[in-house]
CSV table of C-alpha atoms and ligand atoms in Angstrom, one decimal:
chain,number,residue,atom,x,y,z
P,1026,UNK,CA,-3.5,-51.2,1.4
P,1027,UNK,CA,-4.7,-49.5,-1.6
P,1028,UNK,CA,-4.7,-45.4,-1.8
P,1029,UNK,CA,-8.7,-45.3,-1.0
P,1030,UNK,CA,-8.1,-47.6,2.1
P,1031,UNK,CA,-5.6,-45.4,3.5
P,1032,UNK,CA,-6.9,-42.3,2.6
P,1033,UNK,CA,-9.8,-40.4,4.6
P,1034,UNK,CA,-12.3,-38.5,2.3
P,1035,UNK,CA,-12.0,-35.1,4.2
P,1036,UNK,CA,-9.4,-33.5,5.7
P,1037,UNK,CA,-10.9,-34.5,9.2
P,1038,UNK,CA,-8.2,-34.3,11.9
P,1039,UNK,CA,-6.5,-37.6,12.7
P,1040,UNK,CA,-6.7,-37.0,16.6
P,1041,UNK,CA,-9.2,-36.1,19.2
P,1042,UNK,CA,-9.2,-33.8,22.0
P,1043,UNK,CA,-8.5,-34.3,25.7
P,1044,UNK,CA,-8.0,-31.4,27.3
P,1045,UNK,CA,-9.8,-28.2,26.5
P,1046,UNK,CA,-8.8,-24.5,27.5
P,1047,UNK,CA,-11.9,-22.0,27.9
P,1048,UNK,CA,-12.1,-19.0,25.6
P,1049,UNK,CA,-13.2,-15.6,26.9
P,1050,UNK,CA,-16.1,-13.8,24.8
P,1051,UNK,CA,-16.0,-9.8,24.9
P,1052,UNK,CA,-18.4,-7.0,24.5
P,1053,UNK,CA,-17.8,-4.7,21.5
P,1054,UNK,CA,-17.3,-1.8,24.3
P,1055,UNK,CA,-14.9,-3.8,25.7
P,1056,UNK,CA,-12.9,-4.5,22.6
P,1057,UNK,CA,-13.0,-0.6,21.9
P,1058,UNK,CA,-11.2,-0.1,24.9
P,1059,UNK,CA,-8.9,-3.2,24.5
P,1060,UNK,CA,-7.8,-2.0,20.8
P,1061,UNK,CA,-7.7,1.7,21.7
P,1062,UNK,CA,-5.3,1.1,25.0
P,1063,UNK,CA,-3.2,-1.5,22.6
P,1064,UNK,CA,-2.4,1.5,19.9
P,1065,UNK,CA,-4.3,-0.2,17.2
P,1066,UNK,CA,-1.7,-2.9,17.3
P,1067,UNK,CA,-3.1,-6.3,17.8
P,1068,UNK,CA,0.3,-7.4,19.2
P,1069,UNK,CA,-0.2,-5.3,22.1
P,1070,UNK,CA,-3.6,-6.7,23.2
P,1071,UNK,CA,-3.6,-9.0,26.2
P,1072,UNK,CA,-4.5,-12.4,25.3
P,1073,UNK,CA,-7.6,-12.7,27.5
P,1074,UNK,CA,-8.9,-10.0,25.5
P,1075,UNK,CA,-9.0,-12.3,22.3
P,1076,UNK,CA,-11.7,-14.6,21.3
P,1077,UNK,CA,-9.8,-16.7,18.5
P,1078,UNK,CA,-6.3,-15.9,18.3
P,1079,UNK,CA,-5.0,-16.0,14.5
P,1080,UNK,CA,-1.6,-13.8,15.4
P,1081,UNK,CA,0.5,-16.5,14.4
P,1082,UNK,CA,0.9,-20.3,14.4
P,1083,UNK,CA,4.3,-19.8,16.2
P,1084,UNK,CA,4.6,-21.4,19.4
P,1085,UNK,CA,0.7,-21.5,19.5
P,1086,UNK,CA,0.2,-25.3,18.7
P,1087,UNK,CA,-1.4,-27.9,20.8
P,1088,UNK,CA,0.8,-30.8,22.3
P,1089,UNK,CA,0.2,-34.4,21.7
P,1090,UNK,CA,-0.3,-36.4,24.5
P,1091,UNK,CA,2.9,-38.4,23.2
P,1092,UNK,CA,4.7,-35.2,23.7
P,1093,UNK,CA,3.5,-34.2,27.3
P,1094,UNK,CA,4.5,-37.5,28.3
P,1095,UNK,CA,8.0,-36.9,26.9
P,1096,UNK,CA,7.9,-33.6,29.0
P,1097,UNK,CA,8.5,-35.9,32.0
P,1098,UNK,CA,11.6,-37.2,30.6
P,1099,UNK,CA,13.2,-34.1,30.4
P,1100,UNK,CA,17.0,-34.6,31.5
P,1101,UNK,CA,17.9,-31.4,32.7
P,1102,UNK,CA,21.6,-31.8,33.2
P,1103,UNK,CA,23.7,-28.7,32.1
P,1104,UNK,CA,25.9,-30.9,29.6
P,1105,UNK,CA,25.2,-34.0,27.4
P,1106,UNK,CA,21.4,-34.3,28.0
P,1107,UNK,CA,19.9,-37.3,26.8
P,1108,UNK,CA,16.9,-35.1,25.2
P,1109,UNK,CA,19.8,-33.3,23.0
P,1110,UNK,CA,20.6,-37.1,22.0
P,1111,UNK,CA,16.8,-37.6,20.9
P,1112,UNK,CA,16.7,-34.3,19.2
P,1113,UNK,CA,19.9,-34.6,17.2
P,1114,UNK,CA,18.8,-38.1,15.9
P,1115,UNK,CA,15.2,-36.8,15.1
P,1116,UNK,CA,16.6,-33.7,12.9
P,1117,UNK,CA,19.1,-36.2,11.2
P,1118,UNK,CA,16.3,-38.8,10.6
P,1119,UNK,CA,13.6,-36.4,9.0
P,1120,UNK,CA,15.9,-33.3,7.9
P,1121,UNK,CA,19.3,-35.0,7.1
P,1122,UNK,CA,21.5,-32.9,8.3
P,1123,UNK,CA,24.5,-33.6,9.9
P,1124,UNK,CA,25.2,-31.3,12.8
P,1125,UNK,CA,22.7,-29.9,15.2
P,1126,UNK,CA,22.9,-26.6,17.1
P,1127,UNK,CA,20.0,-26.1,19.2
P,1128,UNK,CA,18.9,-22.5,20.0
P,1129,UNK,CA,15.9,-21.0,22.3
P,1130,UNK,CA,14.0,-20.1,18.7
P,1131,UNK,CA,14.4,-19.4,15.2
P,1132,UNK,CA,15.8,-16.1,15.4
P,1133,UNK,CA,18.4,-17.2,17.6
P,1134,UNK,CA,19.8,-19.6,14.5
P,1135,UNK,CA,19.4,-16.7,12.4
P,1136,UNK,CA,21.7,-14.8,14.6
P,1137,UNK,CA,24.6,-17.3,14.8
P,1138,UNK,CA,24.4,-18.1,11.1
P,1139,UNK,CA,24.6,-14.5,10.3
P,1140,UNK,CA,27.4,-13.8,12.7
P,1141,UNK,CA,29.4,-16.6,11.2
P,1142,UNK,CA,29.2,-16.0,7.6
P,1143,UNK,CA,28.1,-12.8,6.8
P,1144,UNK,CA,30.6,-9.7,6.3
P,1145,UNK,CA,30.4,-6.0,6.2
P,1146,UNK,CA,29.2,-5.1,2.6
P,1147,UNK,CA,28.2,-8.8,1.7
P,1148,UNK,CA,24.7,-9.5,-0.3
P,1149,UNK,CA,22.4,-12.1,0.7
P,1150,UNK,CA,19.8,-13.2,-2.1
P,1151,UNK,CA,16.3,-14.7,-0.9
P,1152,UNK,CA,13.2,-15.4,-1.7
P,1153,UNK,CA,11.6,-12.8,-0.2
P,1154,UNK,CA,12.2,-11.4,3.0
P,1155,UNK,CA,11.4,-12.6,6.5
P,1156,UNK,CA,11.4,-9.8,9.4
P,1157,UNK,CA,13.9,-11.2,11.7
P,1158,UNK,CA,16.0,-13.1,9.2
P,1159,UNK,CA,16.5,-9.9,7.1
P,1160,UNK,CA,17.4,-8.0,10.3
P,1161,UNK,CA,20.0,-10.5,11.5
P,1162,UNK,CA,21.5,-10.1,7.9
P,1163,UNK,CA,21.6,-6.6,8.3
P,1164,UNK,CA,22.9,-6.4,11.4
P,1165,UNK,CA,25.7,-8.5,10.4
P,1166,UNK,CA,26.6,-6.1,7.4
P,1167,UNK,CA,24.6,-7.6,5.0
P,1168,UNK,CA,22.2,-6.6,2.4
P,1169,UNK,CA,19.3,-8.7,1.4
P,1170,UNK,CA,18.1,-8.7,-2.0
P,1171,UNK,CA,14.8,-10.3,-3.0
P,1172,UNK,CA,14.9,-12.9,-5.9
P,1173,UNK,CA,11.5,-14.3,-5.6
P,1174,UNK,CA,9.4,-14.7,-9.1
P,1175,UNK,CA,7.6,-11.5,-9.4
P,1176,UNK,CA,4.2,-13.1,-9.6
P,1177,UNK,CA,4.7,-13.4,-5.8
P,1178,UNK,CA,4.2,-9.7,-5.2
P,1179,UNK,CA,0.8,-10.0,-6.9
P,1180,UNK,CA,-2.0,-11.5,-4.8
P,1181,UNK,CA,-4.1,-12.5,-7.7
P,1182,UNK,CA,-1.8,-14.8,-9.6
P,1183,UNK,CA,-2.6,-18.0,-9.2
P,1184,UNK,CA,0.7,-20.7,-9.6
P,1185,UNK,CA,1.4,-23.8,-8.0
P,1186,UNK,CA,5.1,-22.6,-6.7
P,1187,UNK,CA,4.5,-19.0,-6.3
P,1188,UNK,CA,7.5,-19.1,-3.5
P,1189,UNK,CA,10.1,-20.2,-6.4
P,1190,UNK,CA,13.3,-18.5,-7.0
P,1191,UNK,CA,13.8,-16.2,-9.9
P,1192,UNK,CA,16.9,-17.9,-11.4
P,1193,UNK,CA,17.9,-15.5,-13.9
P,1194,UNK,CA,17.7,-12.7,-11.1
P,1195,UNK,CA,19.7,-14.7,-8.7
P,1196,UNK,CA,22.3,-15.1,-11.4
P,1197,UNK,CA,22.1,-11.4,-12.4
P,1198,UNK,CA,22.7,-10.7,-8.2
P,1199,UNK,CA,25.7,-13.4,-7.8
P,1200,UNK,CA,27.3,-12.0,-11.0
P,1201,UNK,CA,26.9,-8.2,-10.2
P,1202,UNK,CA,27.9,-8.7,-6.5
P,1203,UNK,CA,30.7,-11.1,-7.5
P,1204,UNK,CA,30.4,-14.7,-5.7
P,1205,UNK,CA,33.0,-13.9,-3.1
P,1206,UNK,CA,30.6,-11.1,-1.6
P,1207,UNK,CA,27.8,-13.8,-1.5
P,1208,UNK,CA,27.9,-15.5,2.0
P,1209,UNK,CA,24.7,-17.9,1.1
P,1210,UNK,CA,21.8,-18.0,-0.8
P,1211,UNK,CA,18.6,-17.7,2.0
P,1212,UNK,CA,16.2,-20.0,0.8
P,1213,UNK,CA,12.8,-20.0,2.2
P,1214,UNK,CA,10.3,-22.8,2.3
P,1215,UNK,CA,7.3,-22.0,2.2
P,1216,UNK,CA,7.5,-18.4,1.9
P,1217,UNK,CA,5.8,-16.6,4.7
P,1218,UNK,CA,5.9,-13.1,3.6
P,1219,UNK,CA,4.4,-14.2,-0.1
P,1220,UNK,CA,1.4,-16.0,1.6
P,1221,UNK,CA,2.8,-18.9,2.8
P,1222,UNK,CA,3.6,-20.1,-1.0
P,1223,UNK,CA,5.7,-23.3,-1.6
P,1224,UNK,CA,8.9,-23.6,-3.4
P,1225,UNK,CA,8.9,-26.6,-6.0
P,1226,UNK,CA,11.6,-29.3,-5.9
P,1227,UNK,CA,12.6,-28.5,-9.4
P,1228,UNK,CA,13.2,-25.0,-8.5
P,1229,UNK,CA,15.2,-26.0,-5.5
P,1230,UNK,CA,17.0,-28.2,-7.5
P,1231,UNK,CA,18.3,-25.8,-10.2
P,1232,UNK,CA,18.8,-23.2,-7.3
P,1233,UNK,CA,21.4,-26.1,-6.0
P,1234,UNK,CA,22.9,-26.3,-9.6
P,1235,UNK,CA,23.6,-22.4,-9.6
P,1236,UNK,CA,24.9,-22.4,-6.4
P,1237,UNK,CA,27.6,-25.2,-7.3
P,1238,UNK,CA,28.4,-23.3,-10.4
P,1239,UNK,CA,29.5,-20.3,-8.5
P,1240,UNK,CA,30.8,-22.5,-5.3
P,1241,UNK,CA,27.9,-21.0,-2.9
P,1242,UNK,CA,25.9,-22.5,-0.1
P,1243,UNK,CA,22.4,-22.6,0.0
P,1244,UNK,CA,20.8,-22.1,3.8
P,1245,UNK,CA,17.5,-23.2,3.9
P,1246,UNK,CA,14.9,-21.6,6.2
P,1247,UNK,CA,13.1,-24.9,7.2
P,1248,UNK,CA,10.4,-23.1,9.7
P,1249,UNK,CA,7.5,-24.4,7.5
P,1250,UNK,CA,9.4,-26.8,5.3
P,1251,UNK,CA,7.1,-29.6,6.0
P,1252,UNK,CA,4.1,-27.8,4.7
P,1253,UNK,CA,6.3,-27.1,1.7
P,1254,UNK,CA,6.8,-30.7,1.1
P,1255,UNK,CA,3.0,-31.4,1.7
P,1256,UNK,CA,2.5,-29.1,-1.6
P,1257,UNK,CA,5.2,-30.7,-3.2
P,1258,UNK,CA,3.4,-34.1,-2.8
P,1259,UNK,CA,-0.2,-32.6,-4.0
P,1260,UNK,CA,1.3,-30.2,-6.8
P,1261,UNK,CA,4.4,-31.4,-8.4
P,1262,UNK,CA,4.7,-34.3,-10.9
P,1263,UNK,CA,6.6,-37.3,-9.5
P,1264,UNK,CA,5.7,-37.1,-6.0
P,1265,UNK,CA,1.9,-38.0,-5.5
P,1266,UNK,CA,3.2,-41.5,-4.5
P,1267,UNK,CA,6.0,-40.3,-1.9
P,1268,UNK,CA,5.8,-39.8,1.7
P,1269,UNK,CA,5.9,-36.2,2.9
P,1270,UNK,CA,8.7,-37.4,4.9
P,1271,UNK,CA,10.7,-38.4,1.8
P,1272,UNK,CA,10.0,-35.2,0.1
P,1273,UNK,CA,11.2,-33.4,3.2
P,1274,UNK,CA,14.4,-35.3,3.3
P,1275,UNK,CA,14.9,-34.6,-0.7
P,1276,UNK,CA,14.2,-31.0,-0.3
P,1277,UNK,CA,16.9,-30.6,2.6
P,1278,UNK,CA,19.3,-32.4,0.5
P,1279,UNK,CA,20.0,-29.8,-1.8
P,1280,UNK,CA,21.1,-27.5,0.9
P,1281,UNK,CA,23.7,-27.1,3.2
P,1282,UNK,CA,22.0,-26.6,6.5
P,1283,UNK,CA,19.0,-24.6,7.9
P,1284,UNK,CA,17.9,-22.1,10.3
P,1285,UNK,CA,14.6,-23.5,12.1
P,1286,UNK,CA,11.8,-22.1,14.3
P,1287,UNK,CA,10.6,-25.2,16.1
P,1288,UNK,CA,7.4,-23.3,17.1
P,1289,UNK,CA,5.7,-24.0,13.7
P,1290,UNK,CA,6.3,-27.3,11.8
P,1291,UNK,CA,7.9,-28.7,14.9
P,1292,UNK,CA,4.6,-28.6,17.1
P,1293,UNK,CA,6.2,-27.1,20.2
P,1294,UNK,CA,5.6,-23.9,22.1
P,1295,UNK,CA,9.4,-22.6,22.2
P,1296,UNK,CA,12.5,-23.9,20.7
P,1297,UNK,CA,14.5,-24.0,17.2
P,1298,UNK,CA,18.1,-25.1,15.8
P,1299,UNK,CA,20.6,-24.6,13.3
P,1300,UNK,CA,21.6,-27.5,11.2
P,1301,UNK,CA,24.9,-27.8,9.1
P,1302,UNK,CA,26.5,-30.5,7.3
P,1303,UNK,CA,30.1,-28.8,7.2
P,1304,UNK,CA,32.4,-29.7,10.1
P,1305,UNK,CA,34.4,-26.7,10.7
P,1306,UNK,CA,31.0,-24.3,10.6
P,1307,UNK,CA,29.6,-26.9,12.8
P,1308,UNK,CA,32.9,-26.3,15.2
P,1309,UNK,CA,32.4,-22.4,14.8
P,1310,UNK,CA,28.6,-22.5,15.7
P,1311,UNK,CA,28.8,-24.7,18.9
P,1312,UNK,CA,31.5,-22.5,20.2
P,1313,UNK,CA,29.4,-19.3,19.3
P,1314,UNK,CA,26.1,-20.9,20.7
P,1315,UNK,CA,27.7,-20.9,24.2
P,1316,UNK,CA,28.2,-17.1,24.3
P,1317,UNK,CA,24.5,-16.3,23.0
P,1318,UNK,CA,21.9,-19.1,23.7
P,1319,UNK,CA,23.5,-21.7,26.0
P,1320,UNK,CA,25.8,-24.7,26.0
P,1321,UNK,CA,25.9,-26.5,22.7
P,1322,UNK,CA,23.5,-29.4,23.9
P,1323,UNK,CA,20.8,-27.3,24.9
P,1324,UNK,CA,21.2,-24.1,23.3
P,1325,UNK,CA,18.4,-22.0,25.4
P,1326,UNK,CA,15.9,-25.3,25.8
P,1327,UNK,CA,15.4,-27.3,28.8
P,1328,UNK,CA,15.8,-30.8,28.3
P,1329,UNK,CA,11.9,-31.3,28.4
P,1330,UNK,CA,11.6,-28.9,25.7
P,1331,UNK,CA,14.2,-30.6,23.4
P,1332,UNK,CA,12.2,-34.0,24.0
P,1333,UNK,CA,8.7,-32.4,23.0
P,1334,UNK,CA,10.2,-30.9,19.9
P,1335,UNK,CA,11.8,-34.5,19.4
P,1336,UNK,CA,8.6,-36.1,19.2
P,1337,UNK,CA,6.8,-33.0,17.8
P,1338,UNK,CA,9.2,-33.4,14.5
P,1339,UNK,CA,8.1,-37.2,14.0
P,1340,UNK,CA,4.5,-36.4,14.3
P,1341,UNK,CA,4.6,-33.3,11.9
P,1342,UNK,CA,6.0,-35.3,8.8
P,1343,UNK,CA,2.9,-37.8,9.2
P,1344,UNK,CA,0.9,-37.5,6.1
P,1345,UNK,CA,-2.4,-37.6,7.9
P,1346,UNK,CA,-1.2,-34.7,10.1
P,1347,UNK,CA,-0.2,-32.4,7.4
P,1348,UNK,CA,-2.9,-33.1,5.4
P,1349,UNK,CA,-5.4,-31.9,7.8
P,1350,UNK,CA,-3.2,-29.1,9.1
P,1351,UNK,CA,-3.2,-27.3,5.4
P,1352,UNK,CA,-7.0,-29.0,4.6
P,1353,UNK,CA,-8.1,-26.8,7.8
P,1354,UNK,CA,-6.2,-23.5,6.3
P,1355,UNK,CA,-7.8,-24.3,3.1
P,1356,UNK,CA,-11.3,-24.6,4.6
P,1357,UNK,CA,-11.0,-21.0,6.1
P,1358,UNK,CA,-9.8,-19.7,2.7
P,1359,UNK,CA,-12.3,-21.2,0.9
P,1360,UNK,CA,-15.2,-20.0,3.1
P,1361,UNK,CA,-13.5,-16.5,2.9
P,1362,UNK,CA,-13.7,-16.4,-0.5
P,1363,UNK,CA,-17.4,-17.7,-0.7
P,1364,UNK,CA,-18.1,-14.3,1.0
P,1365,UNK,CA,-16.0,-12.1,-2.0
P,1366,UNK,CA,-13.6,-11.2,0.2
P,1367,UNK,CA,-10.0,-10.6,-1.5
P,1368,UNK,CA,-7.2,-13.0,-0.3
P,1369,UNK,CA,-4.1,-14.0,-1.7
P,1370,UNK,CA,-4.3,-16.9,-4.0
P,1371,UNK,CA,-3.7,-19.7,-4.0
P,1372,UNK,CA,-4.3,-20.3,-0.4
P,1373,UNK,CA,-1.0,-20.7,1.7
P,1374,UNK,CA,-0.1,-23.5,4.1
P,1375,UNK,CA,-0.3,-22.0,7.7
P,1376,UNK,CA,-2.4,-18.7,7.0
P,1377,UNK,CA,-5.3,-16.9,4.9
P,1378,UNK,CA,-3.9,-13.3,3.8
P,1379,UNK,CA,-6.5,-10.7,3.2
P,1380,UNK,CA,-5.8,-8.3,0.5
P,1381,UNK,CA,-6.0,-4.9,2.6
P,1382,UNK,CA,-5.2,-2.9,-0.3
P,1383,UNK,CA,-8.0,-4.2,-2.5
P,1384,UNK,CA,-10.4,-3.9,0.4
P,1385,UNK,CA,-9.5,-0.4,1.3
P,1386,UNK,CA,-8.9,1.1,-1.8
P,1387,UNK,CA,-9.3,4.6,-0.5
P,1388,UNK,CA,-6.2,4.2,1.9
P,1389,UNK,CA,-2.9,5.0,1.0
P,1390,UNK,CA,0.1,2.6,2.3
P,1391,UNK,CA,1.0,5.6,4.5
P,1392,UNK,CA,-2.5,5.1,6.2
P,1393,UNK,CA,-1.6,1.5,6.9
P,1394,UNK,CA,-4.6,-0.3,5.4
P,1395,UNK,CA,-3.5,-3.9,6.9
P,1396,UNK,CA,-2.8,-2.6,10.3
P,1397,UNK,CA,-6.3,-0.8,10.0
P,1398,UNK,CA,-7.9,-3.9,8.9
P,1399,UNK,CA,-6.6,-5.9,11.7
P,1400,UNK,CA,-8.0,-3.8,14.3
P,1401,UNK,CA,-11.4,-3.5,12.5
P,1402,UNK,CA,-11.7,-7.4,12.3
P,1403,UNK,CA,-10.5,-7.5,16.1
P,1404,UNK,CA,-13.4,-4.6,17.0
P,1405,UNK,CA,-16.1,-6.9,15.1
P,1406,UNK,CA,-15.6,-10.2,16.7
P,1407,UNK,CA,-12.4,-10.4,19.0
P,1408,UNK,CA,-10.7,-12.5,16.5
P,1409,UNK,CA,-7.0,-11.3,16.3
P,1410,UNK,CA,-4.9,-11.3,13.1
P,1411,UNK,CA,-1.6,-9.9,12.3
P,1412,UNK,CA,-0.3,-6.9,9.9
P,1413,UNK,CA,2.0,-7.9,7.2
P,1414,UNK,CA,2.4,-5.2,5.1
P,1415,UNK,CA,4.3,-1.7,5.3
P,1416,UNK,CA,4.5,-1.7,8.9
P,1417,UNK,CA,6.1,-4.9,8.9
P,1418,UNK,CA,8.4,-4.2,6.3
P,1419,UNK,CA,10.2,-1.4,8.3
P,1420,UNK,CA,12.5,1.0,7.0
P,1421,UNK,CA,15.2,0.9,4.4
P,1422,UNK,CA,18.5,0.5,6.3
P,1423,UNK,CA,20.6,3.1,4.1
P,1424,UNK,CA,17.9,5.7,3.2
P,1425,UNK,CA,15.8,5.3,6.4
P,1426,UNK,CA,12.4,5.4,4.1
P,1427,UNK,CA,9.5,3.1,4.6
P,1428,UNK,CA,9.6,-0.2,2.5
P,1429,UNK,CA,6.8,0.2,0.4
P,1430,UNK,CA,5.9,-3.9,-0.2
P,1431,UNK,CA,3.4,-4.5,-3.1
P,1432,UNK,CA,1.7,-6.9,-0.7
P,1433,UNK,CA,-0.4,-5.4,2.2
P,1434,UNK,CA,-2.0,-8.1,3.8
P,1435,UNK,CA,-3.7,-9.1,7.0
P,1436,UNK,CA,-2.8,-12.7,8.0
P,1437,UNK,CA,-5.1,-15.3,9.7
P,1438,UNK,CA,-2.9,-17.6,10.9
P,1439,UNK,CA,-3.8,-21.0,12.2
P,1440,UNK,CA,-2.1,-22.5,15.1
P,1441,UNK,CA,-2.0,-26.3,14.7
P,1442,UNK,CA,-4.2,-28.6,16.4
P,1443,UNK,CA,-6.2,-26.3,18.3
P,1444,UNK,CA,-9.1,-24.5,16.9
P,1445,UNK,CA,-12.2,-26.4,15.3
P,1446,UNK,CA,-14.0,-26.1,12.0
P,1447,UNK,CA,-16.7,-23.9,13.8
P,1448,UNK,CA,-14.2,-21.6,15.0
P,1449,UNK,CA,-13.0,-21.1,11.3
P,1450,UNK,CA,-16.7,-20.6,10.1
P,1451,UNK,CA,-17.0,-17.7,12.8
P,1452,UNK,CA,-13.7,-16.3,12.1
P,1453,UNK,CA,-15.1,-16.4,8.0
P,1454,UNK,CA,-18.1,-14.4,9.2
P,1455,UNK,CA,-16.4,-11.9,11.0
P,1456,UNK,CA,-14.1,-11.4,7.9
P,1457,UNK,CA,-17.2,-11.0,6.0
P,1458,UNK,CA,-18.4,-8.2,8.6
P,1459,UNK,CA,-15.3,-6.3,8.5
P,1460,UNK,CA,-15.2,-6.4,4.7
P,1461,UNK,CA,-19.0,-5.3,4.5
P,1462,UNK,CA,-18.0,-2.1,6.8
P,1463,UNK,CA,-15.0,-1.3,4.3
P,1464,UNK,CA,-16.3,1.9,3.1
P,1465,UNK,CA,-16.1,3.7,6.4
P,1466,UNK,CA,-12.2,2.8,7.0
P,1467,UNK,CA,-10.3,5.9,7.6
P,1468,UNK,CA,-6.8,4.7,8.5
P,1469,UNK,CA,-4.2,5.1,11.4
P,1470,UNK,CA,-1.1,7.2,11.8
P,1471,UNK,CA,1.7,5.9,13.8
P,1472,UNK,CA,2.4,7.8,16.9
P,1473,UNK,CA,5.3,5.3,18.5
P,1474,UNK,CA,7.8,3.7,16.0
P,1475,UNK,CA,10.4,1.4,17.7
P,1476,UNK,CA,13.7,1.1,16.0
P,1477,UNK,CA,14.0,-2.7,15.6
P,1478,UNK,CA,11.2,-4.9,13.9
P,1479,UNK,CA,8.6,-2.0,14.5
P,1480,UNK,CA,5.4,-4.2,13.7
P,1481,UNK,CA,5.8,-5.6,17.2
P,1482,UNK,CA,5.6,-3.0,19.5
P,1483,UNK,CA,4.6,0.0,17.3
P,1484,UNK,CA,1.2,2.4,18.3
P,1485,UNK,CA,-1.3,4.1,16.4
P,1486,UNK,CA,-4.2,6.2,16.6
P,1487,UNK,CA,-7.4,6.5,14.2
P,1488,UNK,CA,-7.1,9.0,11.6
W,954,F0G,N1,11.5,-17.7,9.6
W,954,F0G,C1,10.1,-17.7,9.2
W,954,F0G,C2,9.8,-18.0,8.1
W,954,F0G,C3,9.5,-17.5,10.1
W,954,F0G,O1,7.9,-17.3,10.0
W,954,F0G,C4,9.7,-17.1,11.9
W,954,F0G,C5,8.7,-16.6,12.8
W,954,F0G,C6,11.1,-17.3,12.0
W,954,F0G,C7,12.2,-17.4,10.6
W,954,F0G,C8,11.7,-16.9,13.2
W,954,F0G,O2,11.6,-17.7,14.2
W,954,F0G,O3,9.6,-16.8,15.7
W,954,F0G,O4,11.1,-18.8,16.3
W,954,F0G,O5,12.5,-16.7,16.0
W,954,F0G,N2,7.8,-16.4,12.6
W,954,F0G,C9,6.6,-15.9,13.3
W,954,F0G,C10,5.4,-15.5,12.7
W,954,F0G,C11,7.3,-14.7,14.3
W,954,F0G,O6,4.5,-15.4,13.1
W,954,F0G,O7,5.6,-15.8,11.4
W,954,F0G,P1,11.4,-17.6,15.6
């Protein structure tokens, strides 16, 4: 079949709806009460108080009828579950890694990897931090060093691969610390905190070459690597005719293993894994997993969850699926831009990121502009978003000072196969309303600050 025959004109979803879940609408007075009792932190809202939930794309996707059917095939044996074999085969087929250690979710895999490879005083270079990933690296005694290209910190620079590693910076970090102090290069695809921005295949190939030159490992955060593969297909010379599945395999082939949150690309509500190619490392990981997660053939997942993920992986790499997924995010982003609201450009793979710094120039980062905007958005319409700014960045492990990230963002994260185009329209209208009221924003003050990953549970009061 020709390209014209196989490709539909729009990004329309390659599925129809079989089961629906009613949504609840709230009044402004109810939302005022709800956000106040949640300490102005959208993480602390009750889901029942939310209309359109764009807090995260993590574990919030809708499963297909095939996945639900797979749930009935759960082999809940403590050891040697058939579903583990199916999951291992799916990961080997679509990601290409030799060994699989299942974990309850992505951070379980990050914990095992950090514990195995990082020693006190080590340095872990990576293309921008992710909250849980960096914390596990730090808890193991390492220091994360950001080596993403500088343009990634500027919301207005439009580059096709804004998640790329700055190779000169990476080499400088390696030579300064000494290769013996670098347990691995931490490579993310796509880069969540940069706005869901992809890395190019060319860049990954060069990271591999540099790693080989210094005898280093490259570990991929594959959480949204399918979305990254789609951007490569769309934007990188030589990949337009390749399938997303083939591109994903090539991307992974330049790395030595991955940590994975199956709750994103993998189209399941819970689950993750650690993949490795090295037999000795696998031996250690499959031993360590029994301490922290569960036996090496379930690692914190039930058999049915592993089956749903095995099927979800196969669905996730279908070109039609991923085109509609990213297409919906782009649709929302373009709508919001039409209202003149500043967002991170280009539009990322899993979310639209509002530029809270540009929206609230009257607020300093100590007044938590992104946290303020997320609360304002909820108040307007019941749309729930997430802060990705100074609160998420946390404090410097050594000095105890706030990290002040250049990006002060509110993330509107789109669950996969859940919301309709009309929901995206309502969301854009609500963002526009919050934007129109921007001059009245006064900011927040933090009144409760948890020690780890404070953004999840911190509480605030209006200034
Ligand atoms: N890596 C990336 C890039 C992530 O986005 C996440 C989770 C993880 C690792 C950890 O995986 O949640 O399964 O333990 N991100 C969620 C989010 C929480 O909302 O972006 P997990």
